[in-house]
Structure formats: structure tokens, C-alpha cells
The first five atom37 places (N, CA, C, CB, O) and aatype in JSON, in Angstrom:
{
  "aatype": [5, 19, 5, 10, 19, 6, 15, 7, 7, 7, 15, 19, 5, 0, 7, 7, 15, 10, 1, 10, 15, 4, 0, 0, 15, 7, 0, 16, 15, 15, 15, 11, 4, 10, 0, 17, 13, 1, 5, 0, 14, 7, 11, 6, 1, 6, 7, 19, 0, 0, 12, 2, 16, 7, 7, 7, 7, 16, 18, 18, 0, 3, 15, 19, 11, 7, 1, 13, 16, 9, 15, 5, 3, 2, 0, 11, 2, 16, 19, 18, 10, 5, 12, 2, 12, 10, 11, 14, 6, 3, 16, 0, 12, 18, 18, 4, 0, 15, 1, 10, 17, 13, 4, 7, 15, 0, 14, 17, 0, 15, 18, 16, 18, 2, 18, 17, 7, 5, 7, 16, 5, 19, 16, 19, 15, 15],
  "atom_mask": [
    [1, 1, 1, 1, 1],
    [1, 1, 1, 1, 1],
    [1, 1, 1, 1, 1],
    [1, 1, 1, 1, 1],
    [1, 1, 1, 1, 1],
    [1, 1, 1, 1, 1],
    [1, 1, 1, 1, 1],
    [1, 1, 1, 0, 1],
    [1, 1, 1, 0, 1],
    [1, 1, 1, 0, 1],
    [1, 1, 1, 1, 1],
    [1, 1, 1, 1, 1],
    [1, 1, 1, 1, 1],
    [1, 1, 1, 1, 1],
    [1, 1, 1, 0, 1],
    [1, 1, 1, 0, 1],
    [1, 1, 1, 1, 1],
    [1, 1, 1, 1, 1],
    [1, 1, 1, 1, 1],
    [1, 1, 1, 1, 1],
    [1, 1, 1, 1, 1],
    [1, 1, 1, 1, 1],
    [1, 1, 1, 1, 1],
    [1, 1, 1, 1, 1],
    [1, 1, 1, 1, 1],
    [1, 1, 1, 0, 1],
    [1, 1, 1, 1, 1],
    [1, 1, 1, 1, 1],
    [1, 1, 1, 1, 1],
    [1, 1, 1, 1, 1],
    [1, 1, 1, 1, 1],
    [1, 1, 1, 1, 1],
    [1, 1, 1, 1, 1],
    [1, 1, 1, 1, 1],
    [1, 1, 1, 1, 1],
    [1, 1, 1, 1, 1],
    [1, 1, 1, 1, 1],
    [1, 1, 1, 1, 1],
    [1, 1, 1, 1, 1],
    [1, 1, 1, 1, 1],
    [1, 1, 1, 1, 1],
    [1, 1, 1, 0, 1],
    [1, 1, 1, 1, 1],
    [1, 1, 1, 1, 1],
    [1, 1, 1, 1, 1],
    [1, 1, 1, 1, 1],
    [1, 1, 1, 0, 1],
    [1, 1, 1, 1, 1],
    [1, 1, 1, 1, 1],
    [1, 1, 1, 1, 1],
    [1, 1, 1, 1, 1],
    [1, 1, 1, 1, 1],
    [1, 1, 1, 1, 1],
    [1, 1, 1, 0, 1],
    [1, 1, 1, 0, 1],
    [1, 1, 1, 0, 1],
    [1, 1, 1, 0, 1],
    [1, 1, 1, 1, 1],
    [1, 1, 1, 1, 1],
    [1, 1, 1, 1, 1],
    [1, 1, 1, 1, 1],
    [1, 1, 1, 1, 1],
    [1, 1, 1, 1, 1],
    [1, 1, 1, 1, 1],
    [1, 1, 1, 1, 1],
    [1, 1, 1, 0, 1],
    [1, 1, 1, 1, 1],
    [1, 1, 1, 1, 1],
    [1, 1, 1, 1, 1],
    [1, 1, 1, 1, 1],
    [1, 1, 1, 1, 1],
    [1, 1, 1, 1, 1],
    [1, 1, 1, 1, 1],
    [1, 1, 1, 1, 1],
    [1, 1, 1, 1, 1],
    [1, 1, 1, 1, 1],
    [1, 1, 1, 1, 1],
    [1, 1, 1, 1, 1],
    [1, 1, 1, 1, 1],
    [1, 1, 1, 1, 1],
    [1, 1, 1, 1, 1],
    [1, 1, 1, 1, 1],
    [1, 1, 1, 1, 1],
    [1, 1, 1, 1, 1],
    [1, 1, 1, 1, 1],
    [1, 1, 1, 1, 1],
    [1, 1, 1, 1, 1],
    [1, 1, 1, 1, 1],
    [1, 1, 1, 1, 1],
    [1, 1, 1, 1, 1],
    [1, 1, 1, 1, 1],
    [1, 1, 1, 1, 1],
    [1, 1, 1, 1, 1],
    [1, 1, 1, 1, 1],
    [1, 1, 1, 1, 1],
    [1, 1, 1, 1, 1],
    [1, 1, 1, 1, 1],
    [1, 1, 1, 1, 1],
    [1, 1, 1, 1, 1],
    [1, 1, 1, 1, 1],
    [1, 1, 1, 1, 1],
    [1, 1, 1, 1, 1],
    [1, 1, 1, 1, 1],
    [1, 1, 1, 0, 1],
    [1, 1, 1, 1, 1],
    [1, 1, 1, 1, 1],
    [1, 1, 1, 1, 1],
    [1, 1, 1, 1, 1],
    [1, 1, 1, 1, 1],
    [1, 1, 1, 1, 1],
    [1, 1, 1, 1, 1],
    [1, 1, 1, 1, 1],
    [1, 1, 1, 1, 1],
    [1, 1, 1, 1, 1],
    [1, 1, 1, 1, 1],
    [1, 1, 1, 1, 1],
    [1, 1, 1, 0, 1],
    [1, 1, 1, 1, 1],
    [1, 1, 1, 0, 1],
    [1, 1, 1, 1, 1],
    [1, 1, 1, 1, 1],
    [1, 1, 1, 1, 1],
    [1, 1, 1, 1, 1],
    [1, 1, 1, 1, 1],
    [1, 1, 1, 1, 1],
    [1, 1, 1, 1, 1]
  ],
  "atom_positions": [
    [[-25.18, 12.7, 7.87], [-24.28, 12.16, 8.69], [-24.83, 10.36, 8.39], [-24.43, 12.93, 10.42], [-25.9, 9.77, 8.23]],
    [[-23.36, 10.02, 8.45], [-23.08, 8.58, 8.82], [-22.69, 8.51, 9.72], [-22.4, 7.85, 8.22], [-21.85, 9.19, 10.31]],
    [[-23.48, 7.28, 10.09], [-23.16, 6.06, 11.56], [-22.38, 4.2, 11.09], [-25.33, 5.61, 12.44], [-22.97, 3.26, 10.57]],
    [[-21.03, 4.27, 11.52], [-20.59, 3.39, 11.17], [-20.5, 2.93, 12.65], [-19.53, 3.53, 10.24], [-20.42, 3.72, 13.59]],
    [[-20.54, 1.12, 12.81], [-20.9, 0.52, 13.65], [-19.78, -0.49, 13.64], [-22.21, 0.17, 13.52], [-20.23, -1.19, 12.73]],
    [[-18.21, -1.3, 14.11], [-18.31, -1.8, 13.4], [-18.17, -3.21, 14.87], [-17.43, -1.35, 12.07], [-18.31, -2.96, 16.07]],
    [[-17.78, -4.98, 14.1], [-17.9, -5.48, 15.13], [-17.3, -7.06, 14.35], [-19.48, -5.22, 15.85], [-17.37, -7.38, 13.16]],
    [[-16.83, -7.7, 15.31], [-16.31, -9.12, 15.19], [-15.11, -8.54, 15.25], [0.0, 0.0, 0.0], [-14.34, -8.39, 14.3]],
    [[-14.87, -8.08, 16.83], [-13.51, -8.36, 17.01], [-12.92, -8.96, 17.49], [0.0, 0.0, 0.0], [-13.9, -9.28, 18.16]],
    [[-11.81, -9.81, 18.08], [-11.52, -10.51, 20.08], [-10.47, -10.82, 19.76], [0.0, 0.0, 0.0], [-9.75, -10.16, 19.01]],
    [[-10.14, -12.07, 20.38], [-8.48, -12.16, 20.31], [-8.75, -13.87, 19.79], [-7.35, -11.81, 22.21], [-9.91, -14.28, 19.78]],
    [[-7.49, -14.92, 19.32], [-7.21, -15.38, 18.34], [-5.57, -15.94, 18.8], [-7.5, -14.33, 17.19], [-5.01, -15.32, 19.71]],
    [[-5.04, -16.78, 18.33], [-4.15, -17.23, 17.77], [-3.4, -17.1, 16.99], [-4.3, -17.71, 17.6], [-3.71, -17.27, 15.81]],
    [[-1.9, -16.69, 17.42], [-1.3, -16.38, 16.06], [-1.14, -17.37, 14.57], [0.02, -16.07, 16.48], [-0.4, -18.34, 14.63]],
    [[-1.87, -17.07, 13.25], [-2.02, -18.35, 11.99], [-3.14, -18.09, 11.79], [0.0, 0.0, 0.0], [-3.31, -18.25, 10.58]],
    [[-4.85, -17.49, 12.63], [-5.81, -17.64, 13.28], [-6.47, -16.49, 12.04], [0.0, 0.0, 0.0], [-5.66, -15.9, 11.32]],
    [[-7.7, -16.28, 11.9], [-8.78, -15.61, 10.84], [-9.53, -14.77, 12.47], [-10.14, -17.17, 9.6], [-9.33, -14.78, 13.69]],
    [[-10.62, -14.0, 11.31], [-11.11, -12.7, 11.58], [-12.36, -12.11, 10.6], [-9.88, -11.81, 11.48], [-12.39, -12.35, 9.39]],
    [[-13.28, -11.39, 11.2], [-13.47, -11.27, 10.07], [-14.65, -9.71, 11.59], [-14.06, -13.0, 8.71], [-15.33, -9.67, 12.61]],
    [[-14.08, -8.91, 10.56], [-14.42, -7.43, 11.23], [-16.04, -7.38, 9.67], [-12.38, -5.69, 11.07], [-15.98, -7.45, 8.44]],
    [[-16.98, -7.27, 10.45], [-17.58, -5.73, 10.17], [-18.34, -4.37, 10.06], [-17.64, -5.68, 9.86], [-19.03, -4.07, 11.03]],
    [[-18.32, -3.9, 9.47], [-18.44, -2.35, 9.52], [-20.07, -1.92, 8.94], [-17.1, -1.62, 8.42], [-20.07, -1.72, 7.72]],
    [[-21.35, -1.76, 9.56], [-22.72, -1.41, 9.58], [-22.98, 0.06, 8.62], [-23.14, -1.24, 11.23], [-23.06, 1.26, 8.87]],
    [[-23.01, -0.17, 8.29], [-23.18, 2.08, 7.51], [-25.16, 2.53, 7.97], [-23.02, 2.15, 4.26], [-26.13, 1.93, 7.5]],
    [[-25.21, 3.53, 8.82], [-25.99, 3.58, 8.31], [-26.47, 5.04, 8.89], [-26.62, 2.43, 8.36], [-25.96, 5.48, 9.92]],
    [[-28.07, 6.2, 7.73], [-27.55, 6.63, 7.81], [-27.57, 8.17, 6.21], [0.0, 0.0, 0.0], [-28.4, 7.91, 5.33]],
    [[-26.79, 9.46, 5.98], [-26.82, 9.17, 3.97], [-25.22, 8.8, 3.47], [-27.37, 11.09, 2.82], [-24.19, 9.42, 3.19]],
    [[-25.77, 7.18, 3.55], [-25.05, 6.3, 3.32], [-24.44, 6.87, 1.53], [-25.97, 4.84, 3.61], [-23.25, 6.88, 1.2]],
    [[-25.49, 7.25, 0.71], [-24.62, 7.08, -0.79], [-23.96, 8.39, -0.7], [-25.62, 6.9, -2.42], [-23.65, 9.02, -1.71]],
    [[-23.73, 8.82, 0.56], [-22.85, 10.65, -0.1], [-21.63, 9.15, -0.08], [-22.46, 12.98, 1.57], [-21.48, 8.65, -1.19]],
    [[-20.65, 8.33, 1.35], [-19.95, 7.79, 1.65], [-19.48, 7.27, 0.53], [-20.26, 7.23, 2.48], [-20.38, 6.6, 0.01]],
    [[-17.46, 7.22, -0.75], [-17.45, 7.2, -1.66], [-16.18, 5.74, -0.91], [-17.34, 8.66, -2.6], [-15.41, 4.98, -1.49]],
    [[-16.3, 5.81, -0.37], [-13.95, 5.36, -0.01], [-14.28, 5.08, 1.48], [-12.09, 7.37, -0.15], [-14.24, 5.77, 2.51]],
    [[-14.54, 4.08, 1.26], [-15.08, 3.08, 2.81], [-13.73, 2.21, 3.56], [-16.48, 1.52, 2.24], [-13.74, 1.01, 3.28]],
    [[-12.57, 2.68, 4.47], [-11.75, 2.31, 5.13], [-11.88, 0.7, 6.38], [-11.56, 3.62, 5.63], [-12.53, 0.19, 7.29]],
    [[-10.78, 0.59, 5.54], [-9.68, 0.68, 7.95], [-8.89, 0.98, 7.85], [-9.06, -0.6, 9.21], [-8.07, 0.97, 6.93]],
    [[-8.95, 1.6, 9.53], [-7.81, 1.62, 9.72], [-7.43, 1.1, 11.48], [-7.45, 3.06, 9.23], [-8.3, 0.79, 12.3]],
    [[-6.63, 1.1, 11.62], [-5.64, 0.54, 12.98], [-4.8, 1.52, 13.87], [-4.46, -0.46, 12.44], [-3.86, 2.27, 13.61]],
    [[-5.6, 1.17, 15.21], [-4.59, 1.89, 16.5], [-3.19, 1.24, 16.87], [-5.41, 1.81, 18.0], [-3.56, 0.68, 17.91]],
    [[-1.95, 0.94, 16.78], [-2.14, -0.04, 18.47], [-1.58, 0.9, 19.73], [-0.9, -1.79, 18.54], [-1.51, 2.12, 19.65]],
    [[-1.34, 0.43, 20.47], [-1.33, 1.49, 20.96], [0.36, 2.26, 21.78], [-2.54, 1.21, 21.84], [1.28, 1.55, 22.18]],
    [[0.37, 3.06, 21.81], [1.86, 4.02, 21.65], [2.15, 3.88, 20.46], [0.0, 0.0, 0.0], [3.34, 3.87, 20.12]],
    [[1.2, 3.75, 19.59], [1.49, 4.21, 17.68], [-0.33, 5.51, 17.05], [1.38, 1.63, 16.23], [-1.36, 6.04, 17.46]],
    [[0.55, 5.29, 15.86], [-0.07, 6.14, 15.66], [-1.16, 5.61, 14.06], [1.04, 7.37, 15.68], [-0.82, 4.93, 13.09]],
    [[-2.32, 6.18, 14.34], [-3.66, 5.23, 12.95], [-2.5, 4.95, 11.88], [-5.42, 6.62, 11.87], [-1.54, 5.71, 11.71]],
    [[-2.64, 4.22, 11.47], [-2.47, 3.42, 10.31], [-3.41, 2.83, 9.28], [-1.95, 2.56, 10.7], [-3.98, 1.82, 9.69]],
    [[-3.77, 3.26, 7.81], [-4.41, 2.71, 6.97], [-4.23, 1.21, 6.3], [0.0, 0.0, 0.0], [-3.16, 0.83, 5.83]],
    [[-4.93, 0.76, 6.31], [-4.66, -1.29, 6.44], [-5.5, -1.65, 4.73], [-6.14, -2.47, 8.49], [-5.07, -2.4, 3.85]],
    [[-6.57, -0.93, 4.73], [-7.47, -1.17, 3.51], [-8.22, -1.14, 3.37], [-7.6, -1.79, 3.0], [-8.93, -1.84, 4.1]],
    [[-8.92, -0.26, 2.28], [-9.34, 0.94, 1.56], [-10.71, 0.25, -0.27], [-7.27, 1.89, 1.02], [-10.41, -0.19, -1.38]],
    [[-12.25, 0.56, 0.52], [-13.1, 0.58, -0.78], [-13.2, 1.54, -1.22], [-14.25, 0.22, -0.82], [-12.62, 2.4, -0.55]],
    [[-13.78, 1.97, -2.26], [-14.31, 2.22, -3.64], [-16.05, 1.49, -3.25], [-13.15, 1.25, -5.12], [-16.74, 0.47, -3.25]],
    [[-15.98, 3.08, -2.95], [-18.05, 2.04, -2.8], [-18.89, 1.54, -3.44], [-19.21, 2.57, -2.46], [-19.79, 0.82, -3.01]],
    [[-18.6, 2.04, -5.11], [-18.56, 1.87, -6.08], [-17.58, 0.91, -7.06], [0.0, 0.0, 0.0], [-16.76, 0.96, -7.98]],
    [[-17.92, 0.48, -6.62], [-16.56, -0.35, -7.41], [-15.63, -0.06, -7.71], [0.0, 0.0, 0.0], [-15.21, 1.01, -7.28]],
    [[-14.75, -0.9, -8.66], [-13.23, -0.33, -9.06], [-11.62, 0.47, -8.42], [0.0, 0.0, 0.0], [-10.77, 1.23, -8.89]],
    [[-11.88, -0.25, -7.03], [-10.8, -0.64, -6.79], [-11.07, -0.35, -4.72], [0.0, 0.0, 0.0], [-11.77, 0.31, -3.95]],
    [[-9.34, -1.95, -4.67], [-10.08, -1.9, -3.46], [-7.5, -1.53, -3.49], [-11.64, -3.88, -2.54], [-6.5, -1.58, -4.2]],
    [[-8.09, -1.19, -1.93], [-6.21, -0.86, -1.26], [-5.48, -1.26, -0.35], [-5.86, 0.24, -0.79], [-5.83, -1.33, 0.82]],
    [[-4.51, -1.52, -0.73], [-4.56, -2.82, 0.48], [-2.74, -1.72, 0.55], [-4.74, -5.43, -0.22], [-2.04, -1.27, -0.36]],
    [[-2.51, -1.65, 2.89], [-1.46, -0.99, 3.23], [-0.23, -2.69, 2.66], [-1.64, -0.29, 5.24], [-0.77, -3.66, 2.12]],
    [[1.66, -2.63, 3.01], [2.86, -3.82, 2.2], [2.08, -3.81, 3.5], [4.86, -3.97, 1.56], [1.11, -3.25, 2.99]],
    [[1.77, -3.93, 4.55], [1.04, -5.47, 6.02], [0.61, -5.72, 5.77], [0.43, -5.73, 7.27], [0.86, -6.8, 6.3]],
    [[-0.66, -6.03, 4.91], [-1.31, -6.66, 4.97], [-2.1, -7.26, 3.96], [-1.64, -6.28, 5.61], [-3.04, -8.05, 3.9]],
    [[-1.29, -6.49, 3.08], [-1.14, -7.39, 1.57], [-0.75, -9.03, 1.23], [0.0, -6.71, 0.84], [0.24, -9.7, 1.51]],
    [[-2.37, -9.43, 0.25], [-2.09, -11.29, 0.85], [-2.56, -11.97, 1.28], [0.0, 0.0, 0.0], [-2.65, -13.14, 0.92]],
    [[-3.46, -11.01, 3.06], [-3.91, -11.17, 4.06], [-4.53, -11.18, 4.73], [-3.77, -11.06, 4.32], [-4.87, -12.01, 5.57]],
    [[-4.88, -10.06, 4.42], [-6.09, -9.37, 4.02], [-6.84, -8.55, 2.88], [-6.1, -8.8, 4.69], [-6.34, -7.92, 1.95]],
    [[-8.94, -8.87, 3.4], [-9.69, -8.78, 1.78], [-10.96, -8.36, 2.22], [-9.85, -10.35, 0.74], [-11.79, -9.1, 2.75]],
    [[-11.13, -6.8, 1.93], [-12.13, -6.12, 1.9], [-13.38, -6.1, 0.69], [-11.55, -5.07, 2.06], [-13.21, -5.93, -0.52]],
    [[-14.37, -6.26, 1.23], [-15.55, -6.55, 0.49], [-16.41, -6.33, 1.59], [-15.67, -7.96, -0.22], [-16.58, -6.5, 2.8]],
    [[-17.08, -5.66, 0.06], [-18.75, -5.71, 0.67], [-19.53, -5.97, 0.32], [-19.38, -4.97, 0.97], [-19.42, -6.67, -0.69]],
    [[-21.36, -5.57, 0.95], [-22.5, -5.84, 0.54], [-23.85, -4.83, 0.65], [-22.64, -6.94, 1.13], [-24.41, -4.29, 1.61]],
    [[-24.08, -4.85, -0.8], [-24.2, -3.31, -0.97], [-25.49, -3.4, -0.08], [-24.34, -2.58, -2.72], [-25.82, -2.57, 0.76]],
    [[-26.24, -4.67, -0.44], [-27.75, -4.81, -0.1], [-27.83, -4.67, 1.74], [-28.39, -6.57, -0.76], [-28.93, -4.66, 2.29]],
    [[-26.65, -4.57, 2.46], [-26.9, -4.29, 4.04], [-26.24, -3.58, 4.14], [-26.77, -5.14, 5.09], [-25.94, -3.44, 5.33]],
    [[-25.45, -2.58, 3.15], [-24.97, -0.91, 3.76], [-23.62, -1.64, 4.25], [-26.17, 0.09, 5.36], [-22.68, -0.88, 4.46]],
    [[-23.44, -2.72, 4.4], [-21.76, -3.64, 5.34], [-20.39, -3.29, 4.32], [-21.9, -6.08, 5.34], [-20.44, -3.06, 3.12]],
    [[-18.79, -3.33, 5.47], [-17.87, -3.53, 4.38], [-17.45, -4.42, 5.57], [-16.88, -2.26, 3.54], [-17.58, -3.96, 6.7]],
    [[-16.91, -5.74, 5.36], [-15.74, -6.23, 5.52], [-14.08, -6.1, 5.66], [-15.92, -6.63, 4.99], [-13.39, -5.16, 5.28]],
    [[-13.82, -6.87, 6.08], [-12.56, -7.0, 6.09], [-12.11, -8.36, 7.25], [-11.99, -5.48, 6.42], [-12.12, -8.73, 8.43]],
    [[-11.74, -8.71, 5.84], [-11.24, -10.72, 6.8], [-9.51, -10.83, 6.84], [-11.91, -12.77, 5.33], [-9.04, -10.4, 5.79]],
    [[-9.11, -11.02, 7.22], [-8.81, -11.03, 8.21], [-7.91, -12.17, 8.37], [-9.77, -10.92, 8.87], [-8.7, -12.97, 8.88]],
    [[-6.42, -12.98, 8.26], [-6.49, -14.04, 7.32], [-5.09, -14.63, 8.24], [-6.4, -13.59, 5.4], [-5.47, -14.4, 9.39]],
    [[-3.71, -15.24, 8.37], [-2.54, -14.88, 8.75], [-2.12, -14.59, 9.52], [-2.21, -14.4, 8.43], [-0.93, -14.44, 9.8]],
    [[-3.63, -14.33, 10.41], [-2.52, -12.54, 11.69], [-1.56, -12.91, 12.31], [-3.33, -11.65, 13.33], [-1.25, -14.04, 12.7]],
    [[-1.11, -12.01, 12.4], [0.53, -11.57, 13.48], [-0.01, -11.36, 14.97], [1.5, -9.67, 12.94], [-1.21, -11.47, 15.25]],
    [[0.72, -11.14, 15.65], [1.03, -10.3, 16.87], [1.42, -9.11, 17.16], [1.72, -10.7, 17.37], [1.49, -8.53, 18.24]],
    [[1.75, -8.64, 15.66], [1.85, -7.55, 15.56], [0.77, -6.41, 14.38], [3.18, -7.69, 15.4], [1.11, -5.45, 13.68]],
    [[-0.81, -7.19, 14.64], [-2.11, -7.25, 13.91], [-2.75, -6.18, 14.85], [-2.92, -8.85, 13.83], [-3.41, -5.14, 14.72]],
    [[-2.23, -6.94, 15.85], [-2.81, -6.23, 17.52], [-2.49, -4.95, 17.2], [-1.93, -6.72, 19.2], [-1.53, -4.26, 16.84]],
    [[-4.58, -4.83, 17.67], [-4.76, -3.38, 18.21], [-6.24, -2.96, 17.42], [-3.27, -2.24, 17.74], [-6.85, -3.4, 16.44]],
    [[-6.4, -2.09, 18.2], [-8.08, -0.82, 17.8], [-8.53, -0.66, 16.43], [-7.8, 1.06, 18.13], [-7.94, 0.29, 15.92]],
    [[-9.38, -1.24, 15.61], [-9.46, -1.76, 14.19], [-10.9, -0.72, 13.84], [-9.7, -3.79, 14.06], [-11.97, -1.04, 14.36]],
    [[-10.82, 0.67, 12.84], [-12.21, 1.56, 12.72], [-11.98, 1.73, 10.77], [-12.13, 3.58, 13.97], [-11.21, 1.85, 9.82]],
    [[-13.52, 1.58, 11.31], [-14.3, 1.53, 9.46], [-14.02, 3.51, 10.09], [-17.01, 0.46, 8.95], [-13.79, 4.1, 11.14]],
    [[-14.22, 3.8, 8.75], [-14.31, 5.09, 8.44], [-15.26, 5.34, 7.39], [-13.11, 5.57, 8.13], [-15.72, 4.32, 6.87]],
    [[-15.72, 6.59, 6.88], [-16.08, 6.25, 5.19], [-15.21, 8.13, 5.19], [-18.62, 5.9, 4.46], [-14.73, 8.69, 6.18]],
    [[-15.29, 8.76, 3.47], [-15.62, 9.75, 3.51], [-16.34, 10.54, 2.26], [-14.67, 10.14, 3.94], [-17.37, 10.0, 1.85]],
    [[-16.02, 11.49, 1.76], [-16.89, 11.44, 0.56], [-16.72, 11.32, -0.46], [-17.44, 12.11, 0.36], [-17.67, 11.19, -1.23]],
    [[-15.27, 11.32, -0.93], [-14.92, 11.14, -2.61], [-13.77, 10.04, -2.22], [-14.22, 12.84, -3.68], [-13.48, 9.54, -1.13]],
    [[-13.23, 9.85, -3.53], [-12.53, 8.5, -3.7], [-11.33, 8.26, -2.94], [-12.16, 8.29, -5.04], [-10.84, 9.12, -2.21]],
    [[-10.8, 6.98, -3.12], [-10.5, 6.13, -2.53], [-8.39, 6.39, -3.4], [-11.82, 4.63, -2.82], [-7.18, 6.29, -3.17]],
    [[-9.2, 6.68, -4.2], [-7.7, 6.98, -4.87], [-6.71, 7.58, -5.22], [0.0, 0.0, 0.0], [-5.79, 7.32, -6.0]],
    [[-7.13, 9.12, -4.06], [-6.71, 9.99, -3.47], [-5.32, 9.89, -1.95], [-8.04, 10.43, -3.23], [-5.02, 11.07, -2.14]],
    [[-4.91, 9.72, -1.44], [-4.2, 9.87, 0.14], [-5.38, 8.44, 0.94], [-4.55, 12.14, 1.08], [-5.65, 8.3, 2.13]],
    [[-5.83, 7.62, -0.2], [-6.22, 7.01, 0.99], [-6.12, 6.06, 2.69], [-6.54, 6.73, 0.5], [-6.9, 5.36, 3.33]],
    [[-4.77, 6.52, 2.85], [-4.04, 6.6, 3.89], [-4.44, 8.05, 5.14], [-2.59, 6.64, 3.16], [-4.48, 8.11, 6.37]],
    [[-4.61, 8.78, 4.34], [-4.98, 9.48, 5.65], [-5.56, 10.07, 6.09], [-4.61, 9.9, 6.06], [-6.13, 11.08, 5.7]],
    [[-5.54, 9.5, 7.13], [-7.61, 9.75, 8.3], [-7.52, 10.97, 8.39], [-8.0, 9.08, 10.4], [-8.56, 11.18, 9.0]],
    [[-7.16, 11.77, 8.27], [-7.85, 13.13, 8.1], [-8.96, 13.33, 7.48], [-7.18, 13.93, 7.53], [-9.86, 14.06, 7.88]],
    [[-8.95, 12.32, 5.9], [-9.36, 13.2, 4.91], [-10.98, 12.1, 5.26], [-8.26, 13.28, 3.06], [-11.47, 12.02, 4.14]],
    [[-11.28, 11.84, 5.58], [-12.34, 10.91, 6.16], [-13.4, 11.85, 7.03], [-11.56, 9.7, 7.18], [-13.16, 12.98, 7.46]],
    [[-14.38, 11.24, 7.15], [-15.26, 12.0, 7.62], [-15.98, 11.62, 9.07], [-16.11, 12.08, 6.61], [-16.13, 12.3, 10.08]],
    [[-16.32, 10.42, 8.77], [-16.92, 9.99, 9.66], [-16.01, 8.42, 10.73], [-18.29, 9.76, 8.82], [-14.79, 8.36, 10.58]],
    [[-16.35, 7.84, 11.23], [-15.16, 7.2, 11.79], [-16.7, 6.01, 13.03], [-13.58, 8.86, 12.85], [-17.78, 6.33, 13.52]],
    [[-16.09, 5.0, 13.02], [-16.94, 4.37, 14.34], [-15.99, 3.82, 15.35], [0.0, 0.0, 0.0], [-14.79, 3.55, 15.41]],
    [[-17.37, 3.74, 16.35], [-16.18, 3.41, 18.16], [-14.48, 2.11, 17.73], [-17.87, 1.82, 19.98], [-13.44, 2.21, 18.39]],
    [[-14.57, 1.47, 17.01], [-14.01, 0.5, 15.97], [-14.22, -0.82, 17.54], [0.0, 0.0, 0.0], [-14.94, -0.74, 18.54]],
    [[-13.31, -1.82, 17.12], [-13.46, -3.35, 17.66], [-11.95, -3.59, 17.65], [-14.44, -4.57, 16.61], [-11.17, -3.09, 16.84]],
    [[-11.59, -4.56, 18.82], [-10.12, -4.65, 19.84], [-9.88, -5.48, 18.62], [-9.96, -5.43, 21.77], [-10.82, -5.45, 17.82]],
    [[-8.26, -6.62, 18.1], [-8.12, -6.93, 18.62], [-7.14, -7.86, 17.99], [-8.96, -6.95, 19.16], [-6.76, -7.88, 16.82]],
    [[-6.79, -8.7, 19.11], [-5.82, -9.47, 19.86], [-5.16, -10.96, 19.33], [-6.51, -9.69, 21.12], [-5.69, -12.05, 19.5]],
    [[-4.11, -10.75, 18.79], [-3.13, -11.85, 18.79], [-2.21, -12.31, 19.01], [-2.93, -12.1, 18.35], [-1.12, -12.16, 18.45]],
    [[-2.58, -13.13, 20.09], [-1.69, -13.87, 20.48], [-0.31, -14.4, 19.63], [-2.42, -14.76, 20.85], [-0.2, -13.56, 18.74]],
    [[0.7, -15.3, 19.48], [2.22, -15.61, 19.88], [2.18, -17.33, 19.79], [2.7, -14.93, 21.69], [3.2, -17.98, 20.03]]
  ]
}
């Protein structure tokens, strides 16, 4: 089992920045891919960023490329999502997720992820 706890959400004006954190505990060595998803009210959950825990690849949705950066601190078992130049359309609940195989195959297929955090709300006002 892997437990994931997100933090760092909040309210910010358009153009601002936030950094989300996802602290992992439990059988973290089994996680090969860590990803951030988001879900806005009335919309489907969508993947925004993913990375292989052992290095070797990061993935971004087109909507966030150049604005969001995913990174990890292995010593702290924590994955971060740095979000810059935020837009009102980035408003959503953000979730951290992990799965048992690498990100390269279908990184945005939410059903392939085994573990999920509880989410942290991000609200961007215009």
C-alpha cells in the first residue's frame, strides 16, 4: 500500500504561482510513476504532469507545458508540482496518484493508477 497526501493548494490571482506537494509513505518503492491529475466541477479528471520515480522521463499535458514543472525529492519521498502563470481555467481539485509501472505508456489513463491522494483545491481568480 502507498499513502499519498497532497498539500499546498489555495487561492491565487491569475498570473500567480503555487507549489503543490505530495508526500508518499508506505511501499513507496513499488511506485514507478507519480502523476498529478486535476478535476474541475462538471469536468472529467485530467492528467497534467507525470514523472518516472527513478528518473528518465517527465510528461506534461499540452495545457500546462511551459507553466508547470513536476519534480521529486527522493530523500523526502515527496513529489512537487510547481505551477506558474496560473490561469482561471487551472481552477480544480488537484490529485496526486501513483502506479506500479512506468509513465511512458498512457500516463493520463487515470484507471491505471493504483493509489490516490485526497486532493488539494486550487482556485485561480481573474
